[in-house]
């Protein structure tokens, strides 16, 4: 069985520095494995390092499935904006218009919270994932359960007066999509995005489905313990109903770059909704040097280069997909763990180094736009 430290598949070349970052992530950062893909005018490049399965030493593959966490929000936002483009609802609509009585209590008021405020996290709705105790009481959760957890806490601020990243926003967006269309969110994602783009490794699993389709990387977690010797748990099988529209999807690096290339390239949305997608607001207490649009963020790298995309983190799986505003140069990367050691405090440091390396190269060839 192959157990090499790294494997790279290149069409177009020029990504040796990116491969070195992948190798360092395993050798110095202590992550089990990492996989990346670059999609640009030169073709597709894939790089891997480390293990998909630490028991068998199977290496990470470019077609590995993994849980994408909050990158799910970008898919969900795209579906909602398509509905806006079809005049089925507007960004100015209130939650109360579509989901009467769903957002009431503890300072939450669905009559003042708009669809747009859900999309860009200016609603003030408390994020249910802050209450981990409440997320350990049931085997599965419905969207209404998750909203109920949020409403048991005070709102962060009156709608439209601040910014706070809240997973509850996208649970409500998912509920809106189902109310407007009369179909499940999984069906809308499949028919509007997954099948039209040929995303063969992408899905929103049904409730109570703990499995990952093969091939997949095993997902390893230290349960966010700062102790470098903390025990490692295999959480490949995970009941994902607590994440749903906020973070429950599964994908691959190839599918992620294909989706973001299409989205940023204007192939999924009408021009007005494309502007809605990329209308940014300042963030607070989130990723540094970012602004946020509708399920998508703009990240300013330390070099000053701007990239557009989204990151996602779930137990045992951290991912980034970012690239140029026109979608012609994209990078997607996944680590099958939620820690990093040595030079990096967490996987985000590895991702930042990889983006800096890749987009410095891209800028030299004229691919990137700031």
Short mmCIF file of C-alpha atoms in Angstrom, two decimals:
data_model
loop_
_atom_site.label_atom_id
_atom_site.label_comp_id
_atom_site.label_asym_id
_atom_site.label_seq_id
_atom_site.Cartn_x
_atom_site.Cartn_y
_atom_site.Cartn_z
CA UNK A 1 0.00 0.00 0.00
CA UNK A 2 1.29 3.43 -0.94
CA UNK A 3 2.50 5.44 2.06
CA UNK A 4 4.54 8.22 0.50
CA UNK A 5 4.64 11.52 2.34
CA UNK A 6 3.30 13.50 -0.61
CA UNK A 7 1.78 13.01 -4.01
CA UNK A 8 1.33 15.75 -6.61
CA UNK A 9 -0.47 15.70 -9.95
CA UNK A 10 0.28 18.70 -12.13
CA UNK A 11 -1.11 20.07 -15.38
CA UNK A 12 0.33 23.46 -16.14
CA UNK A 13 3.07 23.35 -13.51
CA UNK A 14 4.31 26.16 -11.32
CA UNK A 15 2.92 24.96 -8.00
CA UNK A 16 6.04 23.57 -6.37
CA UNK A 17 5.91 26.17 -3.57
CA UNK A 18 2.34 25.19 -2.78
CA UNK A 19 3.36 21.53 -2.55
CA UNK A 20 6.11 22.48 -0.12
CA UNK A 21 3.53 24.09 2.16
CA UNK A 22 1.49 20.87 2.08
CA UNK A 23 4.54 18.81 2.98
CA UNK A 24 5.43 21.17 5.85
CA UNK A 25 1.87 20.99 7.17
CA UNK A 26 2.33 17.25 7.75
CA UNK A 27 6.02 17.25 8.69
CA UNK A 28 6.05 20.34 10.94
CA UNK A 29 2.37 21.08 11.57
CA UNK A 30 1.48 17.60 12.75
CA UNK A 31 -1.71 17.30 10.70
CA UNK A 32 -2.66 13.79 9.55
CA UNK A 33 -3.18 14.77 5.92
CA UNK A 34 -3.91 17.64 3.56
CA UNK A 35 -5.18 17.92 0.00
CA UNK A 36 -5.39 20.96 -2.28
CA UNK A 37 -6.48 21.81 -5.78
CA UNK A 38 -5.78 24.87 -7.92
CA UNK A 39 -8.01 25.69 -10.87
CA UNK A 40 -6.60 28.41 -13.15
CA UNK A 41 -6.00 29.24 -16.79
CA UNK A 42 -3.22 26.66 -16.88
CA UNK A 43 -5.57 23.80 -15.97
CA UNK A 44 -6.00 21.92 -12.72
CA UNK A 45 -3.28 21.09 -10.22
CA UNK A 46 -3.69 18.68 -7.32
CA UNK A 47 -1.35 18.31 -4.37
CA UNK A 48 -1.56 16.01 -1.38
CA UNK A 49 0.50 15.14 1.67
CA UNK A 50 0.02 12.78 4.58
CA UNK A 51 -2.66 10.25 5.32
CA UNK A 52 -6.37 9.92 4.68
CA UNK A 53 -6.38 7.06 7.19
CA UNK A 54 -3.70 6.98 9.89
CA UNK A 55 -4.37 3.28 10.59
CA UNK A 56 -3.85 1.96 7.06
CA UNK A 57 -1.57 4.83 5.96
CA UNK A 58 -3.64 5.36 2.83
CA UNK A 59 -2.51 8.69 1.40
CA UNK A 60 -4.84 11.61 0.86
CA UNK A 61 -6.40 11.63 -2.59
CA UNK A 62 -7.68 14.52 -4.67
CA UNK A 63 -11.11 12.85 -4.92
CA UNK A 64 -11.52 12.44 -1.13
CA UNK A 65 -14.92 13.46 0.19
CA UNK A 66 -14.95 15.58 3.36
CA UNK A 67 -17.33 17.68 5.43
CA UNK A 68 -17.07 21.31 4.34
CA UNK A 69 -18.63 23.05 7.36
CA UNK A 70 -19.54 26.69 6.76
CA UNK A 71 -18.68 26.59 3.05
CA UNK A 72 -22.20 25.15 2.95
CA UNK A 73 -23.42 28.72 3.51
CA UNK A 74 -22.16 29.81 0.09
CA UNK A 75 -24.13 27.06 -1.65
CA UNK A 76 -27.25 27.96 0.34
CA UNK A 77 -26.85 31.68 -0.34
CA UNK A 78 -26.54 30.97 -4.07
CA UNK A 79 -29.86 29.10 -4.05
CA UNK A 80 -31.57 31.89 -2.11
CA UNK A 81 -30.23 34.53 -4.52
CA UNK A 82 -31.45 32.50 -7.48
CA UNK A 83 -34.93 32.62 -5.94
CA UNK A 84 -34.55 36.38 -5.55
CA UNK A 85 -33.61 36.60 -9.24
CA UNK A 86 -36.81 34.69 -10.06
CA UNK A 87 -38.81 37.27 -8.04
CA UNK A 88 -40.01 34.63 -5.61
CA UNK A 89 -38.91 36.86 -2.71
CA UNK A 90 -36.75 39.95 -2.14
CA UNK A 91 -33.78 40.72 0.12
CA UNK A 92 -35.98 43.32 1.84
CA UNK A 93 -38.62 40.79 2.85
CA UNK A 94 -38.82 40.16 6.57
CA UNK A 95 -38.55 36.72 8.11
CA UNK A 96 -42.04 37.23 9.57
CA UNK A 97 -43.52 37.50 6.07
CA UNK A 98 -42.42 33.96 5.24
CA UNK A 99 -42.03 32.27 8.62
CA UNK A 100 -44.67 33.83 10.89
CA UNK A 101 -43.87 33.56 14.57
CA UNK A 102 -40.58 31.69 14.07
CA UNK A 103 -38.33 34.50 15.32
CA UNK A 104 -39.85 35.90 18.49
CA UNK A 105 -38.48 36.26 21.99
CA UNK A 106 -35.42 37.39 23.93
CA UNK A 107 -34.95 40.44 21.72
CA UNK A 108 -35.39 38.53 18.46
CA UNK A 109 -38.07 40.02 16.23
CA UNK A 110 -38.79 38.50 12.84
CA UNK A 111 -40.79 41.57 11.83
CA UNK A 112 -37.56 43.63 11.74
CA UNK A 113 -35.08 41.02 10.47
CA UNK A 114 -34.71 40.95 6.67
CA UNK A 115 -33.55 38.24 4.31
CA UNK A 116 -30.46 40.32 3.52
CA UNK A 117 -29.56 40.58 7.21
CA UNK A 118 -29.65 36.79 7.48
CA UNK A 119 -27.32 36.45 4.49
CA UNK A 120 -24.66 38.90 5.72
CA UNK A 121 -24.90 38.22 9.49
CA UNK A 122 -26.29 41.61 10.47
CA UNK A 123 -29.51 40.17 11.92
CA UNK A 124 -28.36 40.01 15.55
CA UNK A 125 -29.75 36.48 15.98
CA UNK A 126 -27.85 34.50 18.62
CA UNK A 127 -25.79 31.62 17.16
CA UNK A 128 -27.16 28.33 18.47
CA UNK A 129 -23.74 26.68 18.18
CA UNK A 130 -22.53 28.81 21.09
CA UNK A 131 -24.69 26.58 23.29
CA UNK A 132 -22.86 23.27 22.93
CA UNK A 133 -24.61 21.82 25.97
CA UNK A 134 -27.95 22.15 24.19
CA UNK A 135 -26.48 20.38 21.15
CA UNK A 136 -25.62 17.29 23.18
CA UNK A 137 -29.10 16.46 24.44
CA UNK A 138 -30.65 14.79 21.37
CA UNK A 139 -29.67 12.24 18.74
CA UNK A 140 -30.92 14.44 15.90
CA UNK A 141 -32.12 18.02 15.57
CA UNK A 142 -34.68 19.70 13.34
CA UNK A 143 -34.18 23.25 12.08
CA UNK A 144 -36.93 24.35 14.48
CA UNK A 145 -34.97 22.76 17.35
CA UNK A 146 -31.87 24.77 16.40
CA UNK A 147 -33.78 28.04 16.15
CA UNK A 148 -35.33 27.26 19.53
CA UNK A 149 -31.88 26.95 21.09
CA UNK A 150 -30.96 30.36 19.67
CA UNK A 151 -34.14 32.00 20.95
CA UNK A 152 -33.46 30.75 24.47
CA UNK A 153 -30.63 33.32 24.55
CA UNK A 154 -30.77 37.11 24.17
CA UNK A 155 -30.25 38.57 20.70
CA UNK A 156 -26.74 39.91 20.08
CA UNK A 157 -28.03 43.33 18.97
CA UNK A 158 -31.08 44.88 17.28
CA UNK A 159 -31.30 43.86 13.63
CA UNK A 160 -29.13 45.96 11.33
CA UNK A 161 -27.05 47.62 14.05
CA UNK A 162 -24.00 45.35 14.15
CA UNK A 163 -22.28 42.25 12.78
CA UNK A 164 -21.88 38.83 14.41
CA UNK A 165 -21.30 35.48 12.73
CA UNK A 166 -24.34 33.37 13.56
CA UNK A 167 -25.04 29.87 12.29
CA UNK A 168 -28.70 30.43 13.13
CA UNK A 169 -28.94 32.89 10.23
CA UNK A 170 -28.39 30.13 7.71
CA UNK A 171 -30.68 27.67 9.44
CA UNK A 172 -33.38 30.29 8.91
CA UNK A 173 -32.26 30.81 5.28
CA UNK A 174 -32.65 27.06 4.74
CA UNK A 175 -36.14 27.21 6.25
CA UNK A 176 -36.99 30.14 3.95
CA UNK A 177 -35.86 28.22 0.87
CA UNK A 178 -38.07 25.30 1.84
CA UNK A 179 -41.05 27.57 2.54
CA UNK A 180 -40.70 29.52 -0.72
CA UNK A 181 -40.21 26.46 -2.94
CA UNK A 182 -42.23 23.81 -1.12
CA UNK A 183 -39.28 21.42 -1.57
CA UNK A 184 -36.43 20.27 0.65
CA UNK A 185 -33.19 22.22 0.80
CA UNK A 186 -31.30 19.13 -0.39
CA UNK A 187 -33.51 18.94 -3.50
CA UNK A 188 -33.03 22.63 -4.30
CA UNK A 189 -29.26 22.41 -3.88
CA UNK A 190 -29.12 19.34 -6.10
CA UNK A 191 -31.32 20.74 -8.88
CA UNK A 192 -29.99 24.30 -8.91
CA UNK A 193 -26.27 23.83 -8.23
CA UNK A 194 -24.97 20.29 -7.85
CA UNK A 195 -26.35 18.63 -10.98
CA UNK A 196 -26.05 21.63 -13.36
CA UNK A 197 -22.35 21.98 -12.48
CA UNK A 198 -21.65 18.24 -12.43
CA UNK A 199 -20.51 18.23 -8.80
CA UNK A 200 -20.32 14.47 -8.42
CA UNK A 201 -18.85 14.49 -4.90
CA UNK A 202 -21.15 17.12 -3.37
CA UNK A 203 -24.29 16.51 -1.30
CA UNK A 204 -26.31 17.55 1.72
CA UNK A 205 -26.85 14.30 3.62
CA UNK A 206 -30.28 13.51 5.05
CA UNK A 207 -30.86 13.73 8.81
CA UNK A 208 -29.46 10.82 10.84
CA UNK A 209 -27.07 9.80 8.01
CA UNK A 210 -23.71 9.60 9.78
CA UNK A 211 -21.71 8.23 6.85
CA UNK A 212 -19.30 9.79 4.36
CA UNK A 213 -19.40 8.53 0.75
CA UNK A 214 -16.27 6.75 -0.45
CA UNK A 215 -13.55 7.62 -1.14
CA UNK A 216 -13.19 9.79 1.92
CA UNK A 217 -10.61 10.99 4.37
CA UNK A 218 -11.02 9.95 7.98
CA UNK A 219 -11.74 12.99 10.14
CA UNK A 220 -9.69 13.37 13.33
CA UNK A 221 -10.34 15.69 16.26
CA UNK A 222 -8.73 16.60 19.56
CA UNK A 223 -12.03 18.24 20.57
CA UNK A 224 -10.26 21.62 20.37
CA UNK A 225 -8.04 20.84 23.35
CA UNK A 226 -4.91 23.05 23.51
CA UNK A 227 -2.91 20.12 24.94
CA UNK A 228 -0.57 18.83 22.20
CA UNK A 229 -0.84 15.36 23.75
CA UNK A 230 -4.64 15.37 23.85
CA UNK A 231 -6.22 12.11 22.64
CA UNK A 232 -7.25 11.97 18.99
CA UNK A 233 -10.77 10.82 18.12
CA UNK A 234 -11.96 9.49 14.76
CA UNK A 235 -15.20 11.36 13.96
CA UNK A 236 -15.58 10.28 10.34
CA UNK A 237 -19.09 9.13 11.14
CA UNK A 238 -20.94 12.20 12.39
CA UNK A 239 -24.60 13.01 12.86
CA UNK A 240 -24.74 16.30 10.97
CA UNK A 241 -28.34 17.41 11.55
CA UNK A 242 -27.16 20.11 14.03
CA UNK A 243 -25.38 21.84 11.11
CA UNK A 244 -27.71 21.41 8.07
CA UNK A 245 -27.91 24.67 6.06
CA UNK A 246 -25.20 26.27 8.20
CA UNK A 247 -22.53 23.61 7.70
CA UNK A 248 -23.76 20.12 6.86
CA UNK A 249 -22.60 19.57 3.26
CA UNK A 250 -19.98 17.16 1.90
CA UNK A 251 -17.76 17.91 -1.10
CA UNK A 252 -14.32 17.53 -2.73
CA UNK A 253 -11.61 20.04 -3.62
CA UNK A 254 -12.42 19.67 -7.33
CA UNK A 255 -16.11 20.35 -6.78
CA UNK A 256 -15.38 23.34 -4.56
CA UNK A 257 -13.15 25.10 -7.09
CA UNK A 258 -15.66 24.31 -9.84
CA UNK A 259 -18.54 25.76 -7.82
CA UNK A 260 -16.72 28.93 -6.77
CA UNK A 261 -15.37 29.46 -10.28
CA UNK A 262 -18.92 29.32 -11.60
CA UNK A 263 -20.34 31.48 -8.81
CA UNK A 264 -17.70 34.21 -8.92
CA UNK A 265 -17.66 34.02 -12.71
CA UNK A 266 -21.32 35.02 -12.82
CA UNK A 267 -22.61 31.73 -14.24
CA UNK A 268 -25.09 30.96 -11.44
CA UNK A 269 -26.68 34.34 -10.69
CA UNK A 270 -28.20 37.21 -12.63
CA UNK A 271 -26.21 40.48 -12.62
CA UNK A 272 -28.28 42.14 -9.87
CA UNK A 273 -27.95 39.12 -7.60
CA UNK A 274 -24.24 38.89 -8.40
CA UNK A 275 -23.94 42.40 -7.00
CA UNK A 276 -25.91 41.28 -3.94
CA UNK A 277 -23.52 38.35 -3.49
CA UNK A 278 -20.47 40.61 -3.46
CA UNK A 279 -21.85 43.57 -1.49
CA UNK A 280 -19.60 43.40 1.57
CA UNK A 281 -19.97 44.57 5.16
CA UNK A 282 -17.21 44.78 7.81
CA UNK A 283 -16.82 41.75 10.08
CA UNK A 284 -16.12 41.72 13.80
CA UNK A 285 -14.39 39.09 15.98
CA UNK A 286 -14.14 36.69 13.04
CA UNK A 287 -11.39 35.97 10.53
CA UNK A 288 -8.94 38.88 10.50
CA UNK A 289 -8.79 41.20 7.47
CA UNK A 290 -12.19 40.13 6.13
CA UNK A 291 -15.45 41.59 4.91
CA UNK A 292 -18.59 39.52 4.34
CA UNK A 293 -21.19 39.45 1.58
CA UNK A 294 -23.98 36.90 1.04
CA UNK A 295 -22.42 33.64 2.21
CA UNK A 296 -19.03 34.69 0.86
CA UNK A 297 -16.10 36.65 2.27
CA UNK A 298 -13.29 38.84 0.99
CA UNK A 299 -9.97 38.07 2.65
CA UNK A 300 -7.01 40.42 2.49
CA UNK A 301 -3.79 38.41 2.65
CA UNK A 302 -0.77 39.79 4.55
CA UNK A 303 0.82 40.68 1.20
CA UNK A 304 -2.15 42.91 0.38
CA UNK A 305 -3.67 40.58 -2.21
CA UNK A 306 -7.46 40.18 -1.91
CA UNK A 307 -9.15 36.82 -2.46
CA UNK A 308 -12.83 35.85 -2.37
CA UNK A 309 -14.30 32.64 -0.99
CA UNK A 310 -15.22 30.94 2.25
CA UNK A 311 -13.82 28.70 4.96
CA UNK A 312 -15.43 25.90 6.91
CA UNK A 313 -14.57 24.07 10.12
CA UNK A 314 -16.27 21.06 11.63
CA UNK A 315 -15.01 18.40 14.02
CA UNK A 316 -12.04 16.76 12.27
CA UNK A 317 -12.28 18.71 9.00
CA UNK A 318 -11.09 22.25 8.16
CA UNK A 319 -11.34 23.68 4.66
CA UNK A 320 -10.71 26.88 2.70
CA UNK A 321 -11.63 27.82 -0.87
CA UNK A 322 -10.56 31.26 -2.08
CA UNK A 323 -9.53 32.89 -5.31
CA UNK A 324 -9.80 35.86 -7.62
CA UNK A 325 -12.99 37.89 -7.83
CA UNK A 326 -13.69 36.69 -11.36
CA UNK A 327 -13.24 33.03 -10.38
CA UNK A 328 -10.51 32.32 -12.94
CA UNK A 329 -7.94 31.32 -10.30
CA UNK A 330 -9.21 29.32 -7.31
CA UNK A 331 -7.61 27.22 -4.59
CA UNK A 332 -9.42 24.71 -2.36
CA UNK A 333 -7.72 22.91 0.53
CA UNK A 334 -8.80 20.48 3.25
CA UNK A 335 -7.09 19.21 6.37
CA UNK A 336 -8.62 16.10 7.95
CA UNK A 337 -8.02 17.42 11.48
CA UNK A 338 -8.87 20.48 13.55
CA UNK A 339 -5.44 21.28 14.94
CA UNK A 340 -1.95 22.29 13.85
CA UNK A 341 1.30 22.51 15.79
CA UNK A 342 4.75 24.03 15.49
CA UNK A 343 4.80 27.17 13.36
CA UNK A 344 0.98 27.34 13.17
CA UNK A 345 -1.60 27.82 15.92
CA UNK A 346 -4.36 26.18 13.90
CA UNK A 347 -5.10 25.06 10.32
CA UNK A 348 -6.00 28.63 9.29
CA UNK A 349 -2.31 29.54 9.53
CA UNK A 350 -1.49 26.77 7.07
CA UNK A 351 -4.27 27.93 4.74
CA UNK A 352 -3.03 31.52 4.86
CA UNK A 353 0.51 30.43 3.97
CA UNK A 354 -0.81 28.33 1.11
CA UNK A 355 -2.94 31.20 -0.24
CA UNK A 356 -0.06 33.64 0.07
CA UNK A 357 2.24 31.28 -1.80
CA UNK A 358 -0.25 30.44 -4.51
CA UNK A 359 -1.57 33.92 -5.14
CA UNK A 360 1.83 35.56 -5.09
CA UNK A 361 2.61 33.17 -7.96
CA UNK A 362 -0.73 34.01 -9.56
CA UNK A 363 -0.12 37.74 -9.31
CA UNK A 364 3.17 37.34 -11.14
CA UNK A 365 1.27 35.82 -14.06
CA UNK A 366 -1.53 38.35 -13.92
CA UNK A 367 -4.19 35.97 -12.59
CA UNK A 368 -5.07 37.69 -9.34
CA UNK A 369 -7.06 40.88 -8.86
CA UNK A 370 -6.98 42.91 -5.69
#
